[in-house]
Amino acid sequence: MDTDSWFDFSERVVLISGGAGAIGREISLAFARAGAQIVVADLDAEAAAKVAAEAGSDAISAALDVCDAEAAEALAEHLWEQHGHIDVLVNTAAVYIRVAAVDLTEADFDRTMDINVKGTWLLSQAVGRHMIERGYGRIINYTSNAGNRGSSLQLAYNASKAAVISMTKSLAVEWGRTGVTVNAVAPGPTNTALMAPAFSDPALVESFSQRIPQGVLTPSDVTVGPVLFLASPMAGSITGHVLYADGGMSAT
Ligand SMILES: NC(=O)c1ccc[n+]([C@@H]2O[C@H](COP(=O)([O-])OP(=O)(O)OC[C@H]3O[C@@H](n4cnc5c(N)ncnc54)[C@H](O)[C@@H]3O)[C@@H](O)[C@H]2O)c1
C-alpha cells in the first residue's frame, strides 16, 4: 500500500463550516497546505474570505448560515456541479452561551440547538446525499467533553454537543455501507472567541488546567492531526467514533 499519499489531499474538495473561527481556520489552512481545494463557509463572510485568501491557491469562501436549509442545499449543489465531488465535510460552526439554567432564555436555547445541532445535521444531509451518490465521503463533526458530562452554566451547549455525538453515531450506522464515514473530534478547552465567556473567569481556567492530566490548555490547532487522519484513507474503517484531543481530560 502506498502510504506516502495518505495525507495528500490534492484533488479533494473539503468544505469547512465555521471555517473563519479559530479552530475552523486552522483546519482550513491545514487542508489547503495538504493540497485540498478548500471551501471556507461561515456566517461571517468577510472573515471567511480572509481565511481563503490566507490559504491562497484556489481556496474559496462562502457566506453560509448553517441553520438555513435552502442555503446548505444550494452550496452543496453548487460544489457538486462545479467539482463533481465533495470529499470531506468538517462541521465546526457553533455558539456557546454561559448562563445559569434558571436564567437561560428559550431564544438562547433554541439558537444554540439551531446552530450546533440542526446546522450540523442540515449540512451533513445536504453534502451527505452527494457523498452517498458517489460512494465516498468523510464527515467530521466537532463535539466536546461537554457533551459527555454535566457542568454548570452551559446547559444548552452541553446538550447540543451530546446531540452532536448522537448524530455522529446515528449517521455512521445509517450510512455504514455507503462509503461515507462520520466521526467527531473533541478538543479540550481552547481560548477562542467561542469560549471567551468561560476564559474570562480565572478560577474556571485554573480548574480546567487542574482537570487536564497533561496540564496544558488546548491550542487551537490541536485537532489538525486528528481531523486530517479521520479524513484520510488510513481511517477508512473508523466510523461513529469520537476522538478526544484534550490532554487526557476525557479520561478523568
Ligand atoms: N474552544 C473550545 O474550547 C472548544 C472545545 C471543544 C469543542 N469546541 C468546538 O470547536 C468548534 C469551533 O470552535 P471555536 O472555539 O473555533 O469557535 P469560534 O467562535 O472561534 O468559531 C466558530 C465559528 O462558527 C461561525 N458560526 C457561528 N454561527 C454560525 C452559523 N449559523 N452559520 C455558519 N457559521 C457560524 C462563527 O462565525 C465562527 O467563525 C465548535 O464546534 C466548538 O463547539 C471548541
PDB file of C-alpha atoms and ligand atoms in Angstrom:
ATOM      1  CA  MET A   1       0.000   0.000   0.000  1.00  0.00           C
ATOM      2  CA  ASP A   2       1.315   3.461  -0.934  1.00  0.00           C
ATOM      3  CA  THR A   3       1.366   5.249   2.397  1.00  0.00           C
ATOM      4  CA  ASP A   4       3.175   8.342   1.053  1.00  0.00           C
ATOM      5  CA  SER A   5      -0.016   9.808  -0.364  1.00  0.00           C
ATOM      6  CA  TRP A   6      -2.231   9.263   2.669  1.00  0.00           C
ATOM      7  CA  PHE A   7      -2.029  12.872   3.797  1.00  0.00           C
ATOM      8  CA  ASP A   8      -2.102  14.210   0.258  1.00  0.00           C
ATOM      9  CA  PHE A   9      -5.483  15.869  -0.259  1.00  0.00           C
ATOM     10  CA  SER A  10      -4.831  17.250  -3.732  1.00  0.00           C
ATOM     11  CA  GLU A  11      -7.884  16.850  -5.927  1.00  0.00           C
ATOM     12  CA  ARG A  12     -10.026  16.597  -2.797  1.00  0.00           C
ATOM     13  CA  VAL A  13     -12.791  19.129  -2.143  1.00  0.00           C
ATOM     14  CA  VAL A  14     -13.063  19.965   1.548  1.00  0.00           C
ATOM     15  CA  LEU A  15     -15.901  22.076   2.963  1.00  0.00           C
ATOM     16  CA  ILE A  16     -15.378  23.578   6.403  1.00  0.00           C
ATOM     17  CA  SER A  17     -18.345  25.164   8.191  1.00  0.00           C
ATOM     18  CA  GLY A  18     -17.337  27.800  10.725  1.00  0.00           C
ATOM     19  CA  GLY A  19     -14.104  27.936   8.748  1.00  0.00           C
ATOM     20  CA  ALA A  20     -13.473  31.520   9.815  1.00  0.00           C
ATOM     21  CA  GLY A  21     -13.420  30.588  13.516  1.00  0.00           C
ATOM     22  CA  ALA A  22     -10.241  29.915  15.487  1.00  0.00           C
ATOM     23  CA  ILE A  23     -10.344  26.147  15.082  1.00  0.00           C
ATOM     24  CA  GLY A  24     -12.043  26.208  11.670  1.00  0.00           C
ATOM     25  CA  ARG A  25      -9.270  28.451  10.328  1.00  0.00           C
ATOM     26  CA  GLU A  26      -6.579  26.019  11.499  1.00  0.00           C
ATOM     27  CA  ILE A  27      -8.420  23.147   9.822  1.00  0.00           C
ATOM     28  CA  SER A  28      -8.966  25.144   6.611  1.00  0.00           C
ATOM     29  CA  LEU A  29      -5.304  26.141   6.348  1.00  0.00           C
ATOM     30  CA  ALA A  30      -4.116  22.609   7.149  1.00  0.00           C
ATOM     31  CA  PHE A  31      -6.226  21.088   4.356  1.00  0.00           C
ATOM     32  CA  ALA A  32      -5.030  23.800   1.956  1.00  0.00           C
ATOM     33  CA  ARG A  33      -1.404  23.003   2.873  1.00  0.00           C
ATOM     34  CA  ALA A  34      -2.189  19.335   2.200  1.00  0.00           C
ATOM     35  CA  GLY A  35      -3.252  20.285  -1.330  1.00  0.00           C
ATOM     36  CA  ALA A  36      -7.058  20.312  -1.000  1.00  0.00           C
ATOM     37  CA  GLN A  37      -9.462  22.624  -2.756  1.00  0.00           C
ATOM     38  CA  ILE A  38     -10.950  24.184   0.391  1.00  0.00           C
ATOM     39  CA  VAL A  39     -14.292  25.919   0.772  1.00  0.00           C
ATOM     40  CA  VAL A  40     -14.374  28.119   3.869  1.00  0.00           C
ATOM     41  CA  ALA A  41     -18.031  28.602   4.818  1.00  0.00           C
ATOM     42  CA  ASP A  42     -19.070  30.879   7.643  1.00  0.00           C
ATOM     43  CA  LEU A  43     -21.801  33.243   8.792  1.00  0.00           C
ATOM     44  CA  ASP A  44     -19.068  35.889   8.855  1.00  0.00           C
ATOM     45  CA  ALA A  45     -18.459  36.161   5.101  1.00  0.00           C
ATOM     46  CA  GLU A  46     -15.679  38.737   5.404  1.00  0.00           C
ATOM     47  CA  ALA A  47     -13.693  36.631   7.883  1.00  0.00           C
ATOM     48  CA  ALA A  48     -14.225  33.540   5.705  1.00  0.00           C
ATOM     49  CA  ALA A  49     -12.865  35.405   2.665  1.00  0.00           C
ATOM     50  CA  LYS A  50      -9.779  36.393   4.703  1.00  0.00           C
ATOM     51  CA  VAL A  51      -9.082  32.760   5.624  1.00  0.00           C
ATOM     52  CA  ALA A  52      -9.483  31.697   1.984  1.00  0.00           C
ATOM     53  CA  ALA A  53      -7.097  34.480   0.896  1.00  0.00           C
ATOM     54  CA  GLU A  54      -4.605  33.375   3.563  1.00  0.00           C
ATOM     55  CA  ALA A  55      -4.862  29.785   2.310  1.00  0.00           C
ATOM     56  CA  GLY A  56      -4.073  31.003  -1.208  1.00  0.00           C
ATOM     57  CA  SER A  57      -4.131  28.984  -4.409  1.00  0.00           C
ATOM     58  CA  ASP A  58      -7.674  28.009  -5.357  1.00  0.00           C
ATOM     59  CA  ALA A  59      -9.290  28.338  -1.917  1.00  0.00           C
ATOM     60  CA  ILE A  60     -12.769  29.805  -1.960  1.00  0.00           C
ATOM     61  CA  SER A  61     -15.130  31.152   0.670  1.00  0.00           C
ATOM     62  CA  ALA A  62     -18.892  31.147   1.038  1.00  0.00           C
ATOM     63  CA  ALA A  63     -21.312  33.066   3.218  1.00  0.00           C
ATOM     64  CA  LEU A  64     -23.404  30.437   4.950  1.00  0.00           C
ATOM     65  CA  ASP A  65     -25.819  30.302   7.834  1.00  0.00           C
ATOM     66  CA  VAL A  66     -25.781  26.606   8.706  1.00  0.00           C
ATOM     67  CA  CYS A  67     -29.348  26.869  10.048  1.00  0.00           C
ATOM     68  CA  ASP A  68     -30.622  27.804   6.604  1.00  0.00           C
ATOM     69  CA  ALA A  69     -31.620  24.524   4.930  1.00  0.00           C
ATOM     70  CA  GLU A  70     -32.004  26.074   1.474  1.00  0.00           C
ATOM     71  CA  ALA A  71     -28.594  27.737   1.677  1.00  0.00           C
ATOM     72  CA  ALA A  72     -26.949  24.478   2.797  1.00  0.00           C
ATOM     73  CA  GLU A  73     -28.575  22.613  -0.106  1.00  0.00           C
ATOM     74  CA  ALA A  74     -27.642  25.363  -2.575  1.00  0.00           C
ATOM     75  CA  LEU A  75     -23.978  25.358  -1.506  1.00  0.00           C
ATOM     76  CA  ALA A  76     -23.729  21.555  -1.683  1.00  0.00           C
ATOM     77  CA  GLU A  77     -25.439  21.576  -5.090  1.00  0.00           C
ATOM     78  CA  HIS A  78     -23.124  24.304  -6.384  1.00  0.00           C
ATOM     79  CA  LEU A  79     -19.971  22.452  -5.262  1.00  0.00           C
ATOM     80  CA  TRP A  80     -21.283  19.197  -6.713  1.00  0.00           C
ATOM     81  CA  GLU A  81     -21.957  20.866 -10.061  1.00  0.00           C
ATOM     82  CA  GLN A  82     -18.583  22.645 -10.079  1.00  0.00           C
ATOM     83  CA  HIS A  83     -16.398  19.749  -8.978  1.00  0.00           C
ATOM     84  CA  GLY A  84     -18.450  16.547  -9.266  1.00  0.00           C
ATOM     85  CA  HIS A  85     -17.361  15.570  -5.766  1.00  0.00           C
ATOM     86  CA  ILE A  86     -17.262  16.831  -2.194  1.00  0.00           C
ATOM     87  CA  ASP A  87     -14.834  14.588  -0.356  1.00  0.00           C
ATOM     88  CA  VAL A  88     -14.715  15.962   3.169  1.00  0.00           C
ATOM     89  CA  LEU A  89     -17.125  17.983   5.305  1.00  0.00           C
ATOM     90  CA  VAL A  90     -15.898  19.397   8.613  1.00  0.00           C
ATOM     91  CA  ASN A  91     -18.686  20.847  10.778  1.00  0.00           C
ATOM     92  CA  THR A  92     -17.150  23.324  13.218  1.00  0.00           C
ATOM     93  CA  ALA A  93     -19.765  26.132  13.300  1.00  0.00           C
ATOM     94  CA  ALA A  94     -21.122  26.595  16.807  1.00  0.00           C
ATOM     95  CA  VAL A  95     -22.117  29.055  19.504  1.00  0.00           C
ATOM     96  CA  TYR A  96     -21.753  28.917  23.280  1.00  0.00           C
ATOM     97  CA  ILE A  97     -23.791  30.635  25.933  1.00  0.00           C
ATOM     98  CA  ARG A  98     -22.768  30.788  29.580  1.00  0.00           C
ATOM     99  CA  VAL A  99     -25.712  31.406  31.856  1.00  0.00           C
ATOM    100  CA  ALA A 100     -27.452  29.813  34.826  1.00  0.00           C
ATOM    101  CA  ALA A 101     -30.042  27.239  33.783  1.00  0.00           C
ATOM    102  CA  VAL A 102     -32.769  29.205  35.586  1.00  0.00           C
ATOM    103  CA  ASP A 103     -31.923  32.292  33.512  1.00  0.00           C
ATOM    104  CA  LEU A 104     -31.400  30.600  30.132  1.00  0.00           C
ATOM    105  CA  THR A 105     -33.958  32.022  27.713  1.00  0.00           C
ATOM    106  CA  GLU A 106     -35.918  29.897  25.319  1.00  0.00           C
ATOM    107  CA  ALA A 107     -34.497  32.011  22.490  1.00  0.00           C
ATOM    108  CA  ASP A 108     -30.879  31.282  23.518  1.00  0.00           C
ATOM    109  CA  PHE A 109     -31.634  27.590  23.991  1.00  0.00           C
ATOM    110  CA  ASP A 110     -33.219  27.430  20.528  1.00  0.00           C
ATOM    111  CA  ARG A 111     -30.373  29.383  18.895  1.00  0.00           C
ATOM    112  CA  THR A 112     -27.762  27.042  20.393  1.00  0.00           C
ATOM    113  CA  MET A 113     -29.662  23.977  19.223  1.00  0.00           C
ATOM    114  CA  ASP A 114     -30.320  25.506  15.810  1.00  0.00           C
ATOM    115  CA  ILE A 115     -26.680  26.283  15.060  1.00  0.00           C
ATOM    116  CA  ASN A 116     -24.873  23.477  16.883  1.00  0.00           C
ATOM    117  CA  VAL A 117     -27.281  20.611  16.230  1.00  0.00           C
ATOM    118  CA  LYS A 118     -29.644  21.439  13.375  1.00  0.00           C
ATOM    119  CA  GLY A 119     -26.877  23.193  11.423  1.00  0.00           C
ATOM    120  CA  THR A 120     -24.605  20.154  11.695  1.00  0.00           C
ATOM    121  CA  TRP A 121     -27.435  17.893  10.532  1.00  0.00           C
ATOM    122  CA  LEU A 122     -28.564  20.132   7.658  1.00  0.00           C
ATOM    123  CA  LEU A 123     -25.108  20.459   6.138  1.00  0.00           C
ATOM    124  CA  SER A 124     -24.370  16.755   6.679  1.00  0.00           C
ATOM    125  CA  GLN A 125     -27.635  15.894   4.940  1.00  0.00           C
ATOM    126  CA  ALA A 126     -27.064  18.289   2.027  1.00  0.00           C
ATOM    127  CA  VAL A 127     -23.481  17.154   1.429  1.00  0.00           C
ATOM    128  CA  GLY A 128     -24.045  13.552   2.535  1.00  0.00           C
ATOM    129  CA  ARG A 129     -26.580  12.814  -0.195  1.00  0.00           C
ATOM    130  CA  HIS A 130     -23.929  13.631  -2.837  1.00  0.00           C
ATOM    131  CA  MET A 131     -21.273  11.636  -0.981  1.00  0.00           C
ATOM    132  CA  ILE A 132     -23.634   8.657  -0.902  1.00  0.00           C
ATOM    133  CA  GLU A 133     -24.330   9.046  -4.630  1.00  0.00           C
ATOM    134  CA  ARG A 134     -20.585   8.896  -5.284  1.00  0.00           C
ATOM    135  CA  GLY A 135     -19.910   6.176  -2.739  1.00  0.00           C
ATOM    136  CA  TYR A 136     -17.221   8.112  -0.885  1.00  0.00           C
ATOM    137  CA  GLY A 137     -17.107  10.768   1.808  1.00  0.00           C
ATOM    138  CA  ARG A 138     -15.711  11.800   5.146  1.00  0.00           C
ATOM    139  CA  ILE A 139     -17.741  13.849   7.623  1.00  0.00           C
ATOM    140  CA  ILE A 140     -16.079  15.125  10.785  1.00  0.00           C
ATOM    141  CA  ASN A 141     -18.146  16.885  13.436  1.00  0.00           C
ATOM    142  CA  TYR A 142     -16.967  18.973  16.353  1.00  0.00           C
ATOM    143  CA  THR A 143     -18.110  17.960  19.789  1.00  0.00           C
ATOM    144  CA  SER A 144     -16.702  18.363  23.288  1.00  0.00           C
ATOM    145  CA  ASN A 145     -16.230  16.756  26.680  1.00  0.00           C
ATOM    146  CA  ALA A 146     -19.206  18.993  27.478  1.00  0.00           C
ATOM    147  CA  GLY A 147     -21.380  16.510  25.596  1.00  0.00           C
ATOM    148  CA  ASN A 148     -20.465  13.706  27.958  1.00  0.00           C
ATOM    149  CA  ARG A 149     -20.631  15.207  31.410  1.00  0.00           C
ATOM    150  CA  GLY A 150     -22.590  17.678  33.471  1.00  0.00           C
ATOM    151  CA  SER A 151     -21.156  21.130  34.083  1.00  0.00           C
ATOM    152  CA  SER A 152     -22.652  24.333  35.414  1.00  0.00           C
ATOM    153  CA  LEU A 153     -23.799  27.363  33.411  1.00  0.00           C
ATOM    154  CA  GLN A 154     -23.730  25.760  29.968  1.00  0.00           C
ATOM    155  CA  LEU A 155     -26.796  23.559  29.805  1.00  0.00           C
ATOM    156  CA  ALA A 156     -27.696  24.400  26.201  1.00  0.00           C
ATOM    157  CA  TYR A 157     -24.125  23.974  24.907  1.00  0.00           C
ATOM    158  CA  ASN A 158     -23.678  20.677  26.780  1.00  0.00           C
ATOM    159  CA  ALA A 159     -26.973  19.310  25.441  1.00  0.00           C
ATOM    160  CA  SER A 160     -26.075  20.426  21.908  1.00  0.00           C
ATOM    161  CA  LYS A 161     -22.689  18.697  21.989  1.00  0.00           C
ATOM    162  CA  ALA A 162     -24.293  15.497  23.360  1.00  0.00           C
ATOM    163  CA  ALA A 163     -26.675  15.658  20.400  1.00  0.00           C
ATOM    164  CA  VAL A 164     -23.726  16.008  18.000  1.00  0.00           C
ATOM    165  CA  ILE A 165     -22.227  12.784  19.425  1.00  0.00           C
ATOM    166  CA  SER A 166     -25.575  11.041  18.990  1.00  0.00           C
ATOM    167  CA  MET A 167     -25.977  12.307  15.396  1.00  0.00           C
ATOM    168  CA  THR A 168     -22.429  11.245  14.554  1.00  0.00           C
ATOM    169  CA  LYS A 169     -23.177   7.688  15.683  1.00  0.00           C
ATOM    170  CA  SER A 170     -26.605   7.582  14.021  1.00  0.00           C
ATOM    171  CA  LEU A 171     -25.270   8.758  10.651  1.00  0.00           C
ATOM    172  CA  ALA A 172     -22.300   6.376  10.908  1.00  0.00           C
ATOM    173  CA  VAL A 173     -24.706   3.461  11.372  1.00  0.00           C
ATOM    174  CA  GLU A 174     -27.228   4.566   8.743  1.00  0.00           C
ATOM    175  CA  TRP A 175     -24.528   5.292   6.160  1.00  0.00           C
ATOM    176  CA  GLY A 176     -22.281   2.382   7.133  1.00  0.00           C
ATOM    177  CA  ARG A 177     -22.489   0.677   3.731  1.00  0.00           C
ATOM    178  CA  THR A 178     -22.331   3.814   1.605  1.00  0.00           C
ATOM    179  CA  GLY A 179     -18.606   4.571   1.670  1.00  0.00           C
ATOM    180  CA  VAL A 180     -19.251   7.632   3.847  1.00  0.00           C
ATOM    181  CA  THR A 181     -17.685   7.715   7.309  1.00  0.00           C
ATOM    182  CA  VAL A 182     -18.959  10.007  10.055  1.00  0.00           C
ATOM    183  CA  ASN A 183     -16.789  10.772  13.066  1.00  0.00           C
ATOM    184  CA  ALA A 184     -16.314  13.517  15.616  1.00  0.00           C
ATOM    185  CA  VAL A 185     -13.388  15.206  17.290  1.00  0.00           C
ATOM    186  CA  ALA A 186     -13.452  16.829  20.706  1.00  0.00           C
ATOM    187  CA  PRO A 187     -10.796  19.382  21.580  1.00  0.00           C
ATOM    188  CA  GLY A 188     -10.147  20.331  25.200  1.00  0.00           C
ATOM    189  CA  PRO A 189     -10.717  23.877  26.484  1.00  0.00           C
ATOM    190  CA  THR A 190      -9.291  26.304  23.921  1.00  0.00           C
ATOM    191  CA  ASN A 191      -9.149  30.067  24.390  1.00  0.00           C
ATOM    192  CA  THR A 192     -11.172  31.209  21.371  1.00  0.00           C
ATOM    193  CA  ALA A 193     -13.929  33.777  20.799  1.00  0.00           C
ATOM    194  CA  LEU A 194     -16.464  30.994  21.394  1.00  0.00           C
ATOM    195  CA  MET A 195     -15.117  30.282  24.867  1.00  0.00           C
ATOM    196  CA  ALA A 196     -14.460  33.907  25.883  1.00  0.00           C
ATOM    197  CA  PRO A 197     -17.295  33.832  28.465  1.00  0.00           C
ATOM    198  CA  ALA A 198     -15.594  30.870  30.180  1.00  0.00           C
ATOM    199  CA  PHE A 199     -11.990  32.041  29.784  1.00  0.00           C
ATOM    200  CA  SER A 200     -12.850  35.405  31.394  1.00  0.00           C
ATOM    201  CA  ASP A 201     -13.200  33.528  34.711  1.00  0.00           C
ATOM    202  CA  PRO A 202      -9.658  32.848  36.058  1.00  0.00           C
ATOM    203  CA  ALA A 203     -10.942  30.305  38.617  1.00  0.00           C
ATOM    204  CA  LEU A 204     -12.575  28.304  35.855  1.00  0.00           C
ATOM    205  CA  VAL A 205      -9.430  28.413  33.709  1.00  0.00           C
ATOM    206  CA  GLU A 206      -7.443  27.169  36.710  1.00  0.00           C
ATOM    207  CA  SER A 207      -9.938  24.333  37.206  1.00  0.00           C
ATOM    208  CA  PHE A 208      -9.549  23.380  33.507  1.00  0.00           C
ATOM    209  CA  SER A 209      -5.789  23.118  33.979  1.00  0.00           C
ATOM    210  CA  GLN A 210      -6.238  21.031  37.135  1.00  0.00           C
ATOM    211  CA  ARG A 211      -8.536  18.622  35.298  1.00  0.00           C
ATOM    212  CA  ILE A 212      -6.269  18.173  32.272  1.00  0.00           C
ATOM    213  CA  PRO A 213      -3.753  15.382  33.007  1.00  0.00           C
ATOM    214  CA  GLN A 214      -1.203  16.883  30.612  1.00  0.00           C
ATOM    215  CA  GLY A 215      -1.652  20.179  32.483  1.00  0.00           C
ATOM    216  CA  VAL A 216      -1.872  22.479  29.469  1.00  0.00           C
ATOM    217  CA  LEU A 217      -4.861  24.185  27.893  1.00  0.00           C
ATOM    218  CA  THR A 218      -5.628  23.090  24.350  1.00  0.00           C
ATOM    219  CA  PRO A 219      -4.050  25.026  21.445  1.00  0.00           C
ATOM    220  CA  SER A 220      -6.440  25.890  18.607  1.00  0.00           C
ATOM    221  CA  ASP A 221      -4.547  23.662  16.130  1.00  0.00           C
ATOM    222  CA  VAL A 222      -4.711  20.536  18.303  1.00  0.00           C
ATOM    223  CA  THR A 223      -7.346  18.813  16.144  1.00  0.00           C
ATOM    224  CA  VAL A 224      -5.490  19.338  12.856  1.00  0.00           C
ATOM    225  CA  GLY A 225      -3.788  15.924  13.082  1.00  0.00           C
ATOM    226  CA  PRO A 226      -6.923  14.047  14.215  1.00  0.00           C
ATOM    227  CA  VAL A 227      -9.099  15.659  11.512  1.00  0.00           C
ATOM    228  CA  LEU A 228      -6.607  15.006   8.694  1.00  0.00           C
ATOM    229  CA  PHE A 229      -6.251  11.448   9.945  1.00  0.00           C
ATOM    230  CA  LEU A 230     -10.027  10.865  10.027  1.00  0.00           C
ATOM    231  CA  ALA A 231     -10.301  12.374   6.535  1.00  0.00           C
ATOM    232  CA  SER A 232      -7.504  10.190   5.169  1.00  0.00           C
ATOM    233  CA  PRO A 233      -7.612   6.707   3.610  1.00  0.00           C
ATOM    234  CA  MET A 234      -5.938   5.482   6.821  1.00  0.00           C
ATOM    235  CA  ALA A 235      -9.213   5.955   8.691  1.00  0.00           C
ATOM    236  CA  GLY A 236     -11.471   4.161   6.186  1.00  0.00           C
ATOM    237  CA  SER A 237     -12.747   1.653   8.740  1.00  0.00           C
ATOM    238  CA  ILE A 238     -13.266   4.199  11.507  1.00  0.00           C
ATOM    239  CA  THR A 239     -16.827   5.485  11.714  1.00  0.00           C
ATOM    240  CA  GLY A 240     -19.078   6.582  14.566  1.00  0.00           C
ATOM    241  CA  HIS A 241     -16.026   7.381  16.663  1.00  0.00           C
ATOM    242  CA  VAL A 242     -15.310  10.392  18.900  1.00  0.00           C
ATOM    243  CA  LEU A 243     -11.623  11.258  19.022  1.00  0.00           C
ATOM    244  CA  TYR A 244     -10.679  13.373  22.032  1.00  0.00           C
ATOM    245  CA  ALA A 245      -7.719  15.712  21.658  1.00  0.00           C
ATOM    246  CA  ASP A 246      -7.862  17.146  25.142  1.00  0.00           C
ATOM    247  CA  GLY A 247      -4.665  16.315  27.017  1.00  0.00           C
ATOM    248  CA  GLY A 248      -6.420  13.394  28.697  1.00  0.00           C
ATOM    249  CA  MET A 249      -9.316  15.411  30.175  1.00  0.00           C
ATOM    250  CA  SER A 250     -11.916  12.915  28.987  1.00  0.00           C
ATOM    251  CA  ALA A 251     -10.134  10.162  30.885  1.00  0.00           C
ATOM    252  CA  THR A 252     -10.730  11.862  34.251  1.00  0.00           C
TER     253      THR A 252
HETATM  254  N1  LIG B   1     -12.919  26.424  22.007  1.00  0.00           N
HETATM  255  C1  LIG B   1     -13.109  25.326  22.767  1.00  0.00           C
HETATM  256  O1  LIG B   1     -12.710  25.260  23.949  1.00  0.00           O
HETATM  257  C2  LIG B   1     -13.796  24.122  22.201  1.00  0.00           C
HETATM  258  C3  LIG B   1     -13.785  22.926  22.956  1.00  0.00           C
HETATM  259  C4  LIG B   1     -14.469  21.821  22.442  1.00  0.00           C
HETATM  260  C5  LIG B   1     -15.123  21.908  21.227  1.00  0.00           C
HETATM  261  N2  LIG B   1     -15.106  23.081  20.540  1.00  0.00           N
HETATM  262  C6  LIG B   1     -15.834  23.141  19.288  1.00  0.00           C
HETATM  263  O2  LIG B   1     -14.956  23.520  18.240  1.00  0.00           O
HETATM  264  C7  LIG B   1     -15.698  24.200  17.227  1.00  0.00           C
HETATM  265  C8  LIG B   1     -15.014  25.501  16.836  1.00  0.00           C
HETATM  266  O3  LIG B   1     -14.978  26.331  17.981  1.00  0.00           O
HETATM  267  P1  LIG B   1     -14.065  27.638  18.103  1.00  0.00           P
HETATM  268  O4  LIG B   1     -13.582  27.672  19.508  1.00  0.00           O
HETATM  269  O5  LIG B   1     -13.087  27.696  16.982  1.00  0.00           O
HETATM  270  O6  LIG B   1     -15.154  28.786  17.941  1.00  0.00           O
HETATM  271  P2  LIG B   1     -15.128  30.179  17.134  1.00  0.00           P
HETATM  272  O7  LIG B   1     -16.162  31.033  17.809  1.00  0.00           O
HETATM  273  O8  LIG B   1     -13.751  30.704  17.033  1.00  0.00           O
HETATM  274  O9  LIG B   1     -15.644  29.745  15.704  1.00  0.00           O
HETATM  275  C9  LIG B   1     -16.977  29.413  15.445  1.00  0.00           C
HETATM  276  C10 LIG B   1     -17.289  29.869  14.044  1.00  0.00           C
HETATM  277  O10 LIG B   1     -18.637  29.474  13.746  1.00  0.00           O
HETATM  278  C11 LIG B   1     -19.233  30.525  12.990  1.00  0.00           C
HETATM  279  N3  LIG B   1     -20.695  30.439  13.107  1.00  0.00           N
HETATM  280  C12 LIG B   1     -21.477  30.724  14.166  1.00  0.00           C
HETATM  281  N4  LIG B   1     -22.756  30.591  13.833  1.00  0.00           N
HETATM  282  C13 LIG B   1     -22.807  30.204  12.542  1.00  0.00           C
HETATM  283  C14 LIG B   1     -23.855  29.899  11.636  1.00  0.00           C
HETATM  284  N5  LIG B   1     -25.142  29.989  11.997  1.00  0.00           N
HETATM  285  N6  LIG B   1     -23.543  29.524  10.367  1.00  0.00           N
HETATM  286  C15 LIG B   1     -22.231  29.449   9.972  1.00  0.00           C
HETATM  287  N7  LIG B   1     -21.191  29.741  10.788  1.00  0.00           N
HETATM  288  C16 LIG B   1     -21.486  30.106  12.063  1.00  0.00           C
HETATM  289  C17 LIG B   1     -18.688  31.792  13.629  1.00  0.00           C
HETATM  290  O11 LIG B   1     -18.832  32.912  12.752  1.00  0.00           O
HETATM  291  C18 LIG B   1     -17.236  31.400  13.875  1.00  0.00           C
HETATM  292  O12 LIG B   1     -16.414  31.752  12.775  1.00  0.00           O
HETATM  293  C19 LIG B   1     -17.110  24.382  17.792  1.00  0.00           C
HETATM  294  O13 LIG B   1     -17.952  23.380  17.270  1.00  0.00           O
HETATM  295  C20 LIG B   1     -16.917  24.180  19.276  1.00  0.00           C
HETATM  296  O14 LIG B   1     -18.093  23.748  19.926  1.00  0.00           O
HETATM  297  C21 LIG B   1     -14.463  24.190  20.986  1.00  0.00           C
END
